[in-house]
Amino acid sequence: MREEPVAIDPEDWVCPLPLRETTRIVAGHGGGGILSEELIENLFLPAFGAPPGSVGPSRDSAVLEVAAGRIAVSTDSYVVAPLFFPGGDIGDLAVNGTINDLAMSGAQPLGLTAGFILEEGLELEVLARVAQSMGKAADAAGVRIVTGDTKVVGKGSADQLFVNTAGVGVIPAGVDIGPERACVGDDIIVSGAIGEHGVAIMSVRAGIDFGTVVTTDSAPLHRLVAAMLAADAPEGTIHALRDPTRGGLVAAVVEIARAAGVGILLDEGAIPVPEAVASACGFLGLDPLQVANEGKLVAFVAPTATEAVLAAMRARPEGAGAAVIGRVVADHPGMAVGRTSFGTTRVIERELGEQLPRIC
Amino acid sequence: MREEPVAIDPEDWVCPLPLRETTRIVAGHGGGGILSEELIENLFLPAFGAPPGSVGPSRDSAVLEVAAGRIAVSTDSYVVAPLFFPGGDIGDLAVNGTINDLAMSGAQPLGLTAGFILEEGLELEVLARVAQSMGKAADAAGVRIVTGDTKVVGKGSADQLFVNTAGVGVIPAGVDIGPERACVGDDIIVSGAIGEHGVAIMSVRAGIDFGTVVTTDSAPLHRLVAAMLAADAPEGTIHALRDPTRGGLVAAVVEIARAAGVGILLDEGAIPVPEAVASACGFLGLDPLQVANEGKLVAFVAPTATEAVLAAMRARPEGAGAAVIGRVVADHPGMAVGRTSFGTTRVIERELGEQLPRIC
């Protein structure tokens, strides 16, 4: 019996064959050996803005200086599909998202970590674009990516790439922000138009042309929060902050209602929903109030502070569209009710599951 | 034309159908809605030892108190396959691994974050076992899991579950440990037998019976490091620490050699390799010095401190098998050389890629 010669496709090669000329991720890039180090030195460090000539993974952890006080710690994994979408990508989303989670405790970010899970066969060029986007977003936000980790799984065991970012931030003395602090009488302020991120993702995923291109609102909010805290209002009058990501505005306010044991009354007509978002949502059967945002916050503020906080927000680009959209009431604790534009009221409940999977 | 009735398999249901009786992960568990909250309240919080009655995701970040000084920050994603293996699982590995990364800067852990990426269809019971294992490992180490995140991807877009843990630790004043501090003349100490974790994974993956069951050495090392720092030795004589995980002992010492610009001379006969590890490695064609460990450290110590540090290590169970395995030399900077049991020497180089993929 004559055997056929085996044709070897270079893309099927596996370690430990020397694959240093590859344009794709191979298992060895996650092995902690020379390929791992080369990936860090040649791709991640330049993308994250490390000084030229920096050497790879010489430390298992990063060291940061802190003053005595409180730090905020947060983590988020990002699995958004597709990786690139109008106005952003998984990279800047991962940086801004974790900065925003820290900012919602009133914290200013001190450093971020980046953990990658890569699918074997991923184009290095795609990874480089994502890493560069992370570096750019971190730079724009004035935050450093201080340490990272890379794992590689076989083809079919992940969908291209997943990113985890964790962050550490410093909470200024005197700042006391938390969902349980929302009080009856508080005004509820949203920092701008809602629904853009979810619609941006949906439009590329469904391949639907909504007439106007809606781009993600992905943005870091820590400077907006700092401006709000510096507003000419009595200390401690900003009670709660939340970024309405997955689950949208509804999930944000209901979670605070439940944490504080208060009721929420939203004036639906006052909620800024861009025309293009409203029409896309109408078309897709989605509620804009349930659609994810990645550069907006909801603030619960004592009424004595509302005017000053609103003015401080509107003075910044991230808060230019800030509006009061409701208030905290003693009725129906743990629930949110909306006053519709017809003057009727309706209970606003969170989704059981998910409107749009893999939105972030 | 008569249409066949469509048979619906409940496991094919997708959100937003009410799937609260499911025993498996559905997309909605990652949606930030009610199912997400129920997963956190009913599975994660009890597993992580939160007080009963704790309420779900009411905060985007955790708040920790710190004294003025230095903190260490670290991150690691875990993709080990299989999820469960002799002596451990992905859960305790993820907790111990990040504690150890912090400990290698001399830090004592302050809190951990946990980020999950789950494949749709994963048995909730499997997730619960992993989460409980994380809670138990954190409890044993005296560390809290302070915040987390859960994402769900479709079936086939991940392999069951991936975990990211990030951690924050406090570096005691006066402690100055870093790979670049290794000096010519330093003794190199390993805390115990090497190669067990990699062989434990390999044995279940290959289904090979090596006669004796080798179990993972997964263990937290922060208390061992604290004991070493408290040893009766001059301050600042522990120069560098490294946990030899992916890439094994070789990657650990070569990375330090490169960071410090020094040479490494290992006495191969002094390196503790258990009989079962040696025979399994011989069978599989692996070098035990390249096999991953998850509960060992390598220390670079000034010779004046060696005796006291060794004694302090041996007084603790994690360091009972501690041994001097080599020293730092001025020759061949950036390289490691081994003196074999035959009296010859050989260059010890890291793997280009990976011996065993998805080892952690």
XYZ file of C-alpha atoms in Angstrom:
720
model
C 0.000 0.000 0.000
C 1.351 3.349 -1.028
C 0.859 6.174 1.417
C -0.075 9.638 0.199
C 2.453 12.282 1.213
C 1.034 14.402 4.004
C 0.465 17.994 2.954
C 1.315 20.374 5.780
C -0.518 23.658 5.889
C 1.670 26.099 7.880
C -1.461 27.346 9.621
C -1.960 23.893 11.113
C 1.457 23.839 12.733
C 1.477 23.640 16.471
C 4.157 24.274 19.063
C 6.910 23.649 19.669
C 7.678 24.241 16.011
C 9.370 27.594 15.494
C 6.539 29.873 14.467
C 8.139 33.213 15.015
C 7.276 34.382 11.536
C 3.591 33.732 12.070
C 0.996 36.453 11.597
C -1.414 34.597 13.852
C -1.686 33.613 17.488
C -0.367 30.131 18.277
C -0.644 28.178 21.535
C 2.911 29.133 22.467
C 2.009 32.824 22.734
C 0.308 31.876 25.991
C 2.976 29.486 27.214
C 5.032 31.779 29.384
C 8.108 31.127 27.234
C 9.973 33.111 24.624
C 6.968 33.603 22.311
C 4.953 35.005 25.227
C 7.726 37.396 26.055
C 8.055 38.497 22.442
C 4.320 39.158 22.258
C 4.559 41.343 25.347
C 7.695 43.185 24.237
C 6.730 43.675 20.604
C 2.971 44.099 20.751
C 1.560 44.891 24.193
C 4.215 47.167 25.661
C 4.435 49.481 22.607
C 0.625 49.547 22.360
C 0.284 50.434 26.029
C 2.835 53.208 25.679
C 5.672 51.642 27.660
C 9.015 53.382 27.177
C 11.032 51.889 24.266
C 13.406 49.154 25.382
C 11.175 48.061 28.238
C 11.661 44.438 29.035
C 8.820 41.928 29.232
C 7.233 40.105 32.114
C 9.876 40.656 34.738
C 7.304 41.124 37.502
C 4.242 39.169 38.532
C 2.506 42.290 39.797
C 2.719 46.054 39.505
C 3.574 48.283 42.440
C 1.628 51.511 43.020
C 1.969 54.194 45.692
C -1.156 55.122 47.639
C -1.997 57.589 50.361
C -3.900 56.370 53.417
C -7.613 56.146 52.752
C -10.059 54.230 50.637
C -9.439 52.557 47.305
C -12.056 51.216 44.900
C -11.455 47.901 43.110
C -13.406 46.702 40.110
C -13.330 44.055 37.372
C -15.131 43.489 34.068
C -14.691 40.957 31.309
C -15.482 42.022 27.747
C -16.864 39.612 25.160
C -18.533 42.078 22.775
C -19.228 40.808 19.254
C -18.194 42.074 16.786
C -14.827 43.288 18.125
C -15.023 46.518 16.091
C -18.168 48.633 15.774
C -19.129 52.215 14.930
C -17.184 54.577 17.163
C -15.195 52.023 19.126
C -13.990 48.521 19.744
C -13.541 45.982 22.536
C -10.292 47.693 23.552
C -11.500 51.188 24.401
C -14.690 49.693 25.807
C -12.636 47.589 28.246
C -10.594 50.590 29.391
C -13.494 53.034 29.688
C -15.810 50.469 31.265
C -13.533 49.732 34.193
C -12.626 53.395 34.682
C -16.365 54.082 34.875
C -17.015 51.329 37.398
C -14.388 52.938 39.616
C -15.771 56.431 38.988
C -19.230 55.317 40.168
C -17.737 55.019 43.673
C -16.383 58.541 43.258
C -12.883 57.134 42.664
C -10.184 58.500 40.383
C -8.415 55.634 38.582
C -4.874 54.741 39.658
C -4.100 51.832 37.335
C -5.668 49.131 35.214
C -4.803 45.490 34.577
C -5.418 43.751 31.252
C -6.029 40.011 30.910
C -6.391 38.505 27.444
C -7.873 35.175 26.405
C -6.947 34.591 22.767
C -8.204 32.008 20.300
C -5.474 30.187 18.437
C -5.389 31.450 14.852
C -6.378 35.039 15.742
C -4.651 37.492 13.418
C -1.888 39.307 15.313
C -2.970 42.419 13.452
C -6.422 42.233 15.091
C -4.850 41.854 18.525
C -2.536 44.780 17.803
C -5.471 47.004 16.818
C -7.279 46.141 20.047
C -4.176 46.663 22.189
C -3.430 50.002 20.503
C -6.996 51.073 21.102
C -6.601 50.187 24.784
C -3.381 52.153 24.981
C -4.959 55.163 23.321
C -8.030 55.046 25.567
C -5.859 54.719 28.674
C -3.714 57.623 27.532
C -6.758 59.795 26.818
C -8.079 59.010 30.276
C -4.716 59.651 31.935
C -4.560 56.132 33.375
C -1.857 53.488 33.015
C -2.257 49.805 32.187
C 0.145 48.517 34.818
C 0.157 44.752 34.417
C -1.375 42.028 32.285
C -1.717 38.393 31.402
C -2.245 36.426 28.192
C -3.736 32.982 27.758
C -4.273 31.130 24.491
C -6.946 28.466 23.934
C -7.409 26.200 20.935
C -9.358 27.137 17.841
C -13.056 26.870 18.614
C -12.556 27.229 22.397
C -13.088 31.014 22.358
C -14.463 33.564 19.918
C -11.382 35.496 18.724
C -10.507 37.378 21.874
C -11.869 38.248 25.285
C -10.440 40.960 27.523
C -10.673 41.414 31.258
C -9.789 44.732 32.796
C -9.591 45.228 36.529
C -8.881 48.593 38.079
C -7.835 50.303 41.254
C -8.878 53.860 42.071
C -8.542 56.306 44.911
C -11.657 57.665 46.613
C -11.057 61.248 47.757
C -11.525 61.917 51.475
C -15.044 63.035 52.345
C -16.630 61.391 49.303
C -19.362 58.971 50.296
C -21.201 57.622 47.285
C -23.128 54.382 47.275
C -26.408 52.988 45.986
C -27.795 52.575 49.507
C -27.439 56.331 50.076
C -30.201 57.335 47.609
C -32.841 59.272 49.616
C -36.497 60.127 49.164
C -36.552 63.539 47.494
C -33.331 63.067 45.498
C -33.349 64.274 41.929
C -32.261 61.743 39.322
C -29.931 63.159 36.674
C -28.730 61.408 33.521
C -25.541 62.760 31.943
C -26.766 62.653 28.331
C -28.524 60.796 25.549
C -29.138 57.097 26.132
C -29.208 53.938 24.037
C -26.368 54.691 21.622
C -23.960 51.890 22.511
C -26.516 49.099 22.212
C -27.875 50.410 18.935
C -24.351 50.845 17.508
C -23.589 47.176 18.205
C -26.969 45.992 17.005
C -26.699 47.887 13.746
C -23.474 46.178 12.714
C -24.558 42.813 14.006
C -27.886 42.816 12.231
C -26.419 44.579 9.207
C -29.355 46.935 9.289
C -29.095 50.448 7.921
C -31.055 52.777 10.181
C -30.514 55.758 7.923
C -28.161 57.506 10.341
C -25.107 55.743 11.767
C -25.375 55.543 15.545
C -21.930 55.351 17.158
C -21.103 54.025 20.615
C -21.005 56.592 23.417
C -18.001 54.792 25.005
C -16.139 57.372 27.110
C -14.376 57.633 30.462
C -16.457 59.399 33.111
C -13.978 59.959 35.947
C -13.376 63.598 35.018
C -17.097 64.255 34.844
C -17.443 62.732 38.326
C -14.559 64.873 39.601
C -16.284 67.975 38.198
C -19.552 66.983 39.877
C -17.775 66.460 43.210
C -16.140 69.878 42.811
C -19.482 71.577 42.056
C -20.598 74.400 44.303
C -22.891 72.177 46.382
C -22.806 71.063 50.023
C -20.485 68.090 50.661
C -22.152 64.683 50.600
C -25.118 65.732 48.455
C -24.237 63.432 45.561
C -25.671 60.242 47.021
C -25.417 57.578 44.332
C -23.906 57.130 40.877
C -24.396 54.331 38.378
C -23.346 53.798 34.773
C -26.278 52.304 32.895
C -24.443 49.584 30.927
C -26.023 46.122 30.478
C -29.698 46.367 31.322
C -29.675 50.082 30.491
C -31.177 52.919 32.470
C -33.838 50.658 33.920
C -31.412 48.200 35.521
C -29.392 51.119 36.939
C -32.309 52.808 38.691
C -34.030 49.597 39.835
C -30.819 48.311 41.423
C -30.443 51.563 43.335
C -34.114 51.477 44.344
C -33.598 47.994 45.740
C -30.316 48.811 47.470
C -31.729 51.936 49.143
C -35.261 50.628 49.723
C -36.817 53.611 47.938
C -39.139 54.151 44.980
C -38.202 55.722 41.660
C -40.461 57.955 39.579
C -39.125 58.637 36.083
C -40.505 61.322 33.806
C -40.195 59.404 30.561
C -40.652 62.500 28.401
C -37.570 64.069 30.011
C -35.247 61.160 29.185
C -32.987 62.141 26.267
C -33.391 59.471 23.568
C -31.861 60.453 20.219
C -34.177 60.222 17.219
C -31.975 57.573 15.547
C -31.949 55.429 18.715
C -35.710 55.702 19.085
C -36.360 54.667 15.500
C -33.841 51.792 15.602
C -35.362 50.553 18.854
C -38.866 50.825 17.393
C -37.745 48.821 14.401
C -36.094 46.113 16.515
C -38.743 45.973 19.223
C -36.352 47.171 21.942
C -37.003 49.562 24.804
C -34.357 52.350 24.701
C -34.489 52.455 28.502
C -33.163 48.882 28.538
C -30.384 49.426 25.994
C -26.737 49.558 27.146
C -24.737 52.783 27.434
C -20.968 52.979 27.856
C -20.356 56.668 28.482
C -23.287 57.824 30.572
C -24.057 57.996 34.252
C -27.133 58.368 36.408
C -26.753 60.479 39.545
C -28.953 60.627 42.638
C -28.529 64.105 44.077
C -30.102 65.996 46.981
C -32.397 68.699 45.508
C -30.366 71.455 47.176
C -27.426 70.412 45.002
C -29.216 69.714 41.724
C -28.671 73.090 40.094
C -24.958 73.271 40.893
C -24.293 69.655 39.911
C -26.202 70.046 36.636
C -24.231 73.191 35.800
C -20.936 71.422 36.529
C -21.968 68.490 34.355
C -23.093 70.651 31.442
C -19.760 72.475 31.491
C -18.025 69.270 30.398
C -18.427 67.529 27.021
C -19.363 64.186 28.638
C -22.167 65.916 30.528
C -23.323 68.472 27.976
C -26.673 66.729 27.578
C -27.336 66.281 31.312
C -30.998 66.391 32.349
C -33.146 65.717 35.397
C -35.245 62.662 34.513
C -37.044 61.838 37.733
C -36.915 61.705 41.485
C -36.814 59.353 44.422
C -40.151 58.760 46.187
C -41.311 56.992 49.323
C -43.960 54.997 47.447
C -43.379 51.536 45.973
C -39.916 50.887 47.523
C -37.623 48.785 45.346
C -39.615 49.644 42.221
C -39.398 52.117 39.380
C -42.465 53.708 37.840
C -42.490 55.802 34.684
C -44.810 58.663 33.856
C -45.386 58.272 30.131
C -45.772 61.150 27.707
C -49.532 60.418 27.723
C -49.647 61.195 31.449
C -50.256 57.588 32.496
C -47.853 55.645 34.705
C -46.342 52.190 34.192
C -44.130 49.906 36.235
C -40.647 49.735 34.748
C -39.058 46.367 35.393
C -35.690 45.039 34.429
C -35.331 42.401 31.756
C -35.376 38.884 33.084
C -32.523 37.972 30.812
C -30.983 39.898 28.019
C -32.183 41.967 25.081
C -28.880 41.920 23.232
C -26.302 39.290 24.129
C -22.561 40.130 24.060
C -23.092 43.870 24.081
C -19.946 44.541 26.117
C -47.920 21.516 1.616
C -48.231 20.328 5.187
C -45.673 21.678 7.618
C -44.157 19.429 10.251
C -44.805 20.662 13.786
C -41.645 22.165 15.216
C -40.284 20.174 18.142
C -38.875 22.485 20.795
C -36.099 21.164 22.964
C -36.118 23.223 26.177
C -32.325 23.357 26.011
C -32.590 25.272 22.756
C -34.703 28.018 24.291
C -33.134 31.411 24.294
C -33.910 34.583 26.193
C -36.135 36.281 26.940
C -38.169 33.138 27.605
C -38.496 32.521 31.324
C -35.828 29.987 32.053
C -35.616 30.305 35.795
C -35.977 26.571 36.346
C -32.965 25.830 34.192
C -30.043 23.818 35.496
C -27.789 25.343 32.880
C -26.345 28.729 32.030
C -28.391 30.715 29.513
C -27.481 33.975 27.789
C -29.613 35.953 30.236
C -27.366 35.004 33.163
C -24.904 37.508 31.706
C -27.455 40.150 30.771
C -27.325 42.361 33.831
C -31.010 41.736 34.490
C -32.928 39.643 36.967
C -31.298 36.324 36.004
C -27.861 37.871 36.504
C -28.861 39.126 39.903
C -30.293 35.745 40.888
C -27.077 34.029 39.837
C -25.087 36.403 42.022
C -27.419 36.169 45.009
C -28.050 32.422 44.877
C -24.754 31.045 43.627
C -21.804 33.419 43.863
C -22.464 35.236 47.136
C -23.111 32.072 49.184
C -20.094 30.376 47.563
C -17.862 33.352 48.369
C -19.046 33.375 51.965
C -21.108 36.569 51.875
C -23.373 37.015 54.886
C -26.860 35.502 54.293
C -29.350 38.030 52.963
C -26.683 39.973 51.104
C -28.091 41.694 48.089
C -26.639 41.353 44.602
C -24.763 43.749 42.391
C -25.579 46.989 44.144
C -22.102 48.389 43.550
C -19.887 48.611 40.497
C -16.754 48.380 42.604
C -15.637 47.350 46.069
C -14.190 49.807 48.562
C -11.145 48.883 50.653
C -9.236 50.790 53.318
C -5.484 51.162 52.868
C -2.685 52.744 54.840
C -0.256 55.032 53.041
C 2.397 53.084 51.175
C 2.768 50.701 48.297
C 0.174 48.321 46.924
C 0.738 45.469 44.473
C -1.777 44.840 41.698
C -1.948 41.680 39.632
C -4.205 39.839 37.178
C -4.390 36.337 35.738
C -6.914 34.588 33.537
C -7.418 30.854 33.993
C -8.335 28.556 31.115
C -7.074 25.237 32.505
C -8.520 22.090 30.915
C -9.975 19.988 32.396
C -11.682 22.179 35.029
C -11.185 19.551 37.741
C -7.969 17.599 38.254
C -6.210 15.671 41.023
C -5.925 17.866 44.095
C -7.662 20.957 42.743
C -9.689 22.759 40.137
C -9.777 26.008 38.178
C -11.358 27.768 41.181
C -8.677 27.283 43.821
C -6.014 27.673 41.149
C -7.419 31.112 40.270
C -7.455 32.240 43.901
C -4.036 30.862 44.846
C -2.425 31.982 41.590
C -3.278 35.630 42.043
C -2.417 35.586 45.752
C 0.978 34.191 44.746
C 1.572 36.843 42.092
C 0.998 39.465 44.788
C 3.170 37.597 47.293
C 6.093 37.603 44.833
C 6.297 41.385 45.372
C 6.330 40.716 49.112
C 2.687 41.828 49.349
C 0.004 40.499 51.659
C -3.318 40.176 49.773
C -6.075 42.684 50.556
C -8.823 41.535 48.199
C -9.495 39.655 44.984
C -11.844 40.224 42.076
C -13.463 37.395 40.098
C -14.518 37.709 36.457
C -16.301 34.797 34.793
C -16.805 34.062 31.111
C -19.355 31.275 30.831
C -20.394 29.167 27.856
C -24.120 28.919 27.335
C -25.266 25.447 28.361
C -22.720 25.081 31.193
C -24.240 23.090 34.061
C -24.980 25.424 36.974
C -23.739 22.641 39.228
C -20.279 22.840 37.621
C -20.193 26.616 38.105
C -21.299 26.173 41.723
C -18.500 23.682 42.398
C -15.929 26.097 40.962
C -17.321 29.071 42.875
C -17.404 27.093 46.127
C -13.832 26.033 45.560
C -12.874 29.694 45.089
C -14.691 30.646 48.279
C -12.979 27.861 50.216
C -9.537 28.758 48.871
C -10.071 32.447 49.660
C -11.233 31.573 53.153
C -8.241 29.288 53.737
C -5.943 32.091 52.603
C -7.739 34.697 54.736
C -8.567 36.845 51.690
C -11.943 38.115 50.489
C -13.346 38.062 46.952
C -14.645 41.622 46.975
C -16.255 42.118 43.578
C -16.957 40.244 40.366
C -18.439 40.137 36.903
C -20.153 37.504 34.765
C -20.415 37.333 30.999
C -22.099 34.612 28.966
C -21.164 33.702 25.389
C -22.962 31.335 23.035
C -22.353 27.608 22.892
C -19.097 26.984 21.053
C -17.725 30.473 21.751
C -15.887 29.398 24.917
C -14.855 26.107 26.517
C -17.175 25.751 29.548
C -15.793 28.492 31.754
C -12.866 30.846 32.075
C -12.029 32.788 35.239
C -10.040 35.957 35.701
C -8.837 36.915 39.139
C -7.189 40.233 39.835
C -5.827 41.135 43.221
C -4.632 43.992 45.360
C -2.094 43.531 48.137
C -0.186 45.658 50.583
C 3.617 45.717 50.512
C 4.966 46.157 54.061
C 7.221 49.165 54.604
C 10.896 48.381 54.108
C 10.251 45.428 51.818
C 12.016 45.824 48.477
C 11.693 42.724 46.339
C 12.034 42.716 42.580
C 13.639 40.638 39.838
C 16.153 43.372 39.010
C 17.525 43.172 42.581
C 19.077 39.700 42.179
C 22.856 40.057 42.839
C 25.954 38.084 42.004
C 26.556 35.790 44.971
C 22.882 35.329 45.871
C 21.774 31.846 46.801
C 18.783 30.474 44.891
C 16.264 28.643 47.054
C 13.237 26.671 45.880
C 10.465 26.139 48.423
C 9.844 22.469 47.635
C 9.348 19.724 45.065
C 8.719 20.860 41.512
C 6.671 19.659 38.555
C 3.575 18.400 40.361
C 0.940 20.742 38.928
C 1.830 20.128 35.294
C 2.017 16.370 35.740
C -1.326 16.325 37.606
C -3.027 18.087 34.663
C -1.239 15.988 32.079
C -2.169 12.724 33.768
C -5.916 13.420 33.592
C -5.711 14.938 30.144
C -3.785 12.090 28.604
C -5.635 9.503 30.668
C -2.306 7.949 31.511
C -1.801 6.031 34.721
C 1.661 6.784 36.064
C 1.323 4.278 38.908
C 1.140 6.954 41.606
C -1.376 9.786 41.425
C 0.414 13.105 41.307
C -1.753 15.906 42.710
C -1.409 19.619 42.026
C 0.694 21.592 44.483
C -1.734 24.564 44.245
C -1.363 26.555 47.484
C -1.231 30.179 48.625
C 2.288 31.378 49.416
C 1.720 34.744 51.119
C 2.187 33.315 54.603
C 5.408 31.612 53.575
C 6.632 34.946 52.205
C 5.646 36.702 55.435
C 7.605 34.094 57.411
C 10.641 34.597 55.162
C 10.460 38.361 55.623
C 10.228 37.863 59.391
C 13.262 35.539 59.431
C 16.217 36.486 61.575
C 18.170 37.997 58.668
C 19.282 41.557 57.842
C 16.534 43.672 56.208
C 16.591 43.754 52.427
C 18.481 40.474 51.976
C 15.601 38.730 50.172
C 16.211 40.216 46.736
C 13.824 38.508 44.334
C 10.916 36.061 44.440
C 9.176 34.275 41.607
C 6.533 31.548 41.430
C 7.534 29.086 38.726
C 4.158 28.626 37.002
C 3.933 28.404 33.179
C 7.407 27.718 31.844
C 8.417 26.150 35.150
C 11.583 26.717 37.139
C 13.548 27.523 33.997
C 11.339 30.439 32.920
C 11.397 31.812 36.483
C 15.185 31.890 36.800
C 15.880 33.006 33.219
C 13.471 35.933 33.525
C 15.239 37.047 36.704
C 18.642 36.588 35.056
C 17.509 38.830 32.209
C 15.910 41.457 34.450
C 18.963 41.712 36.712
C 21.616 41.176 34.015
C 23.221 38.327 35.946
C 24.010 34.677 35.289
C 22.399 31.688 36.981
C 24.165 28.470 37.905
C 21.814 25.683 38.959
C 22.953 22.499 40.676
C 20.549 20.129 38.956
C 21.144 17.336 41.443
C 19.912 19.587 44.267
C 16.553 20.375 42.628
C 13.817 18.385 44.367
C 11.950 16.419 41.665
C 9.603 13.767 43.076
C 10.088 10.239 41.743
C 6.565 10.179 40.239
C 7.136 13.509 38.458
C 10.466 12.360 37.091
C 9.025 9.136 35.719
C 5.940 10.820 34.240
C 8.148 13.443 32.581
C 10.462 10.756 31.243
C 7.465 8.945 29.795
C 6.047 12.077 28.175
C 9.338 13.547 27.036
C 9.033 16.610 29.257
C 11.709 18.394 31.243
C 10.556 18.663 34.901
C 12.381 21.999 35.095
C 9.956 23.349 32.458
C 6.775 21.987 34.062
C 4.368 24.361 35.827
C 4.065 24.649 39.600
C 1.245 26.415 41.459
C 2.403 26.373 45.053
C 6.155 26.878 44.920
C 8.470 29.856 44.880
C 12.057 30.540 43.971
C 13.916 33.031 46.169
C 17.140 34.948 45.477
C 18.722 35.624 48.847
C 21.975 37.225 49.991
C 24.240 34.417 51.333
C 24.361 36.061 54.775
C 20.602 35.444 55.033
C 20.348 31.983 53.496
C 20.475 29.969 56.692
C 17.864 32.046 58.515
C 15.520 32.219 55.509
C 15.804 28.472 54.892
C 15.003 27.767 58.539
C 11.970 30.065 58.420
C 10.740 28.373 55.240
C 11.203 24.850 56.564
C 9.198 25.740 59.670
C 6.092 26.139 57.493
C 4.305 23.343 55.604
C 4.517 25.207 52.252
C 8.289 25.450 52.681
C 9.071 22.142 54.377
C 10.984 20.901 51.323
C 12.973 24.099 50.784
C 16.445 23.640 49.322
C 19.308 25.708 47.905
C 19.482 24.797 44.210
C 22.042 27.218 42.821
C 23.532 30.662 42.911
C 23.854 33.872 40.962
C 27.137 34.327 39.045
C 28.780 37.106 37.077
C 29.369 34.881 34.054
C 26.940 34.543 31.129
C 24.566 37.401 32.130
C 20.938 36.774 31.125
C 21.507 33.032 30.916
C 21.015 30.007 33.125
C 23.433 27.101 33.143
C 22.856 23.784 34.895
C 25.487 21.528 36.400
C 24.172 18.057 35.663
C 24.547 15.087 37.976
C 27.327 13.844 35.678
C 29.349 16.959 36.483
C 28.921 18.490 33.011
C 27.185 21.811 32.403
C 24.439 22.706 29.922
C 22.663 25.884 28.930
C 19.108 25.902 30.242
C 16.838 27.846 27.927
C 13.160 28.564 28.147
C 10.712 26.879 25.820
C 9.980 28.856 22.699
C 6.312 28.087 23.046
C 4.549 25.736 25.342
C 5.030 22.172 26.562
C 1.498 21.775 27.851
C -1.202 24.153 26.667
C -3.964 25.308 29.036
C -2.091 24.287 32.164
C -3.550 27.162 34.224
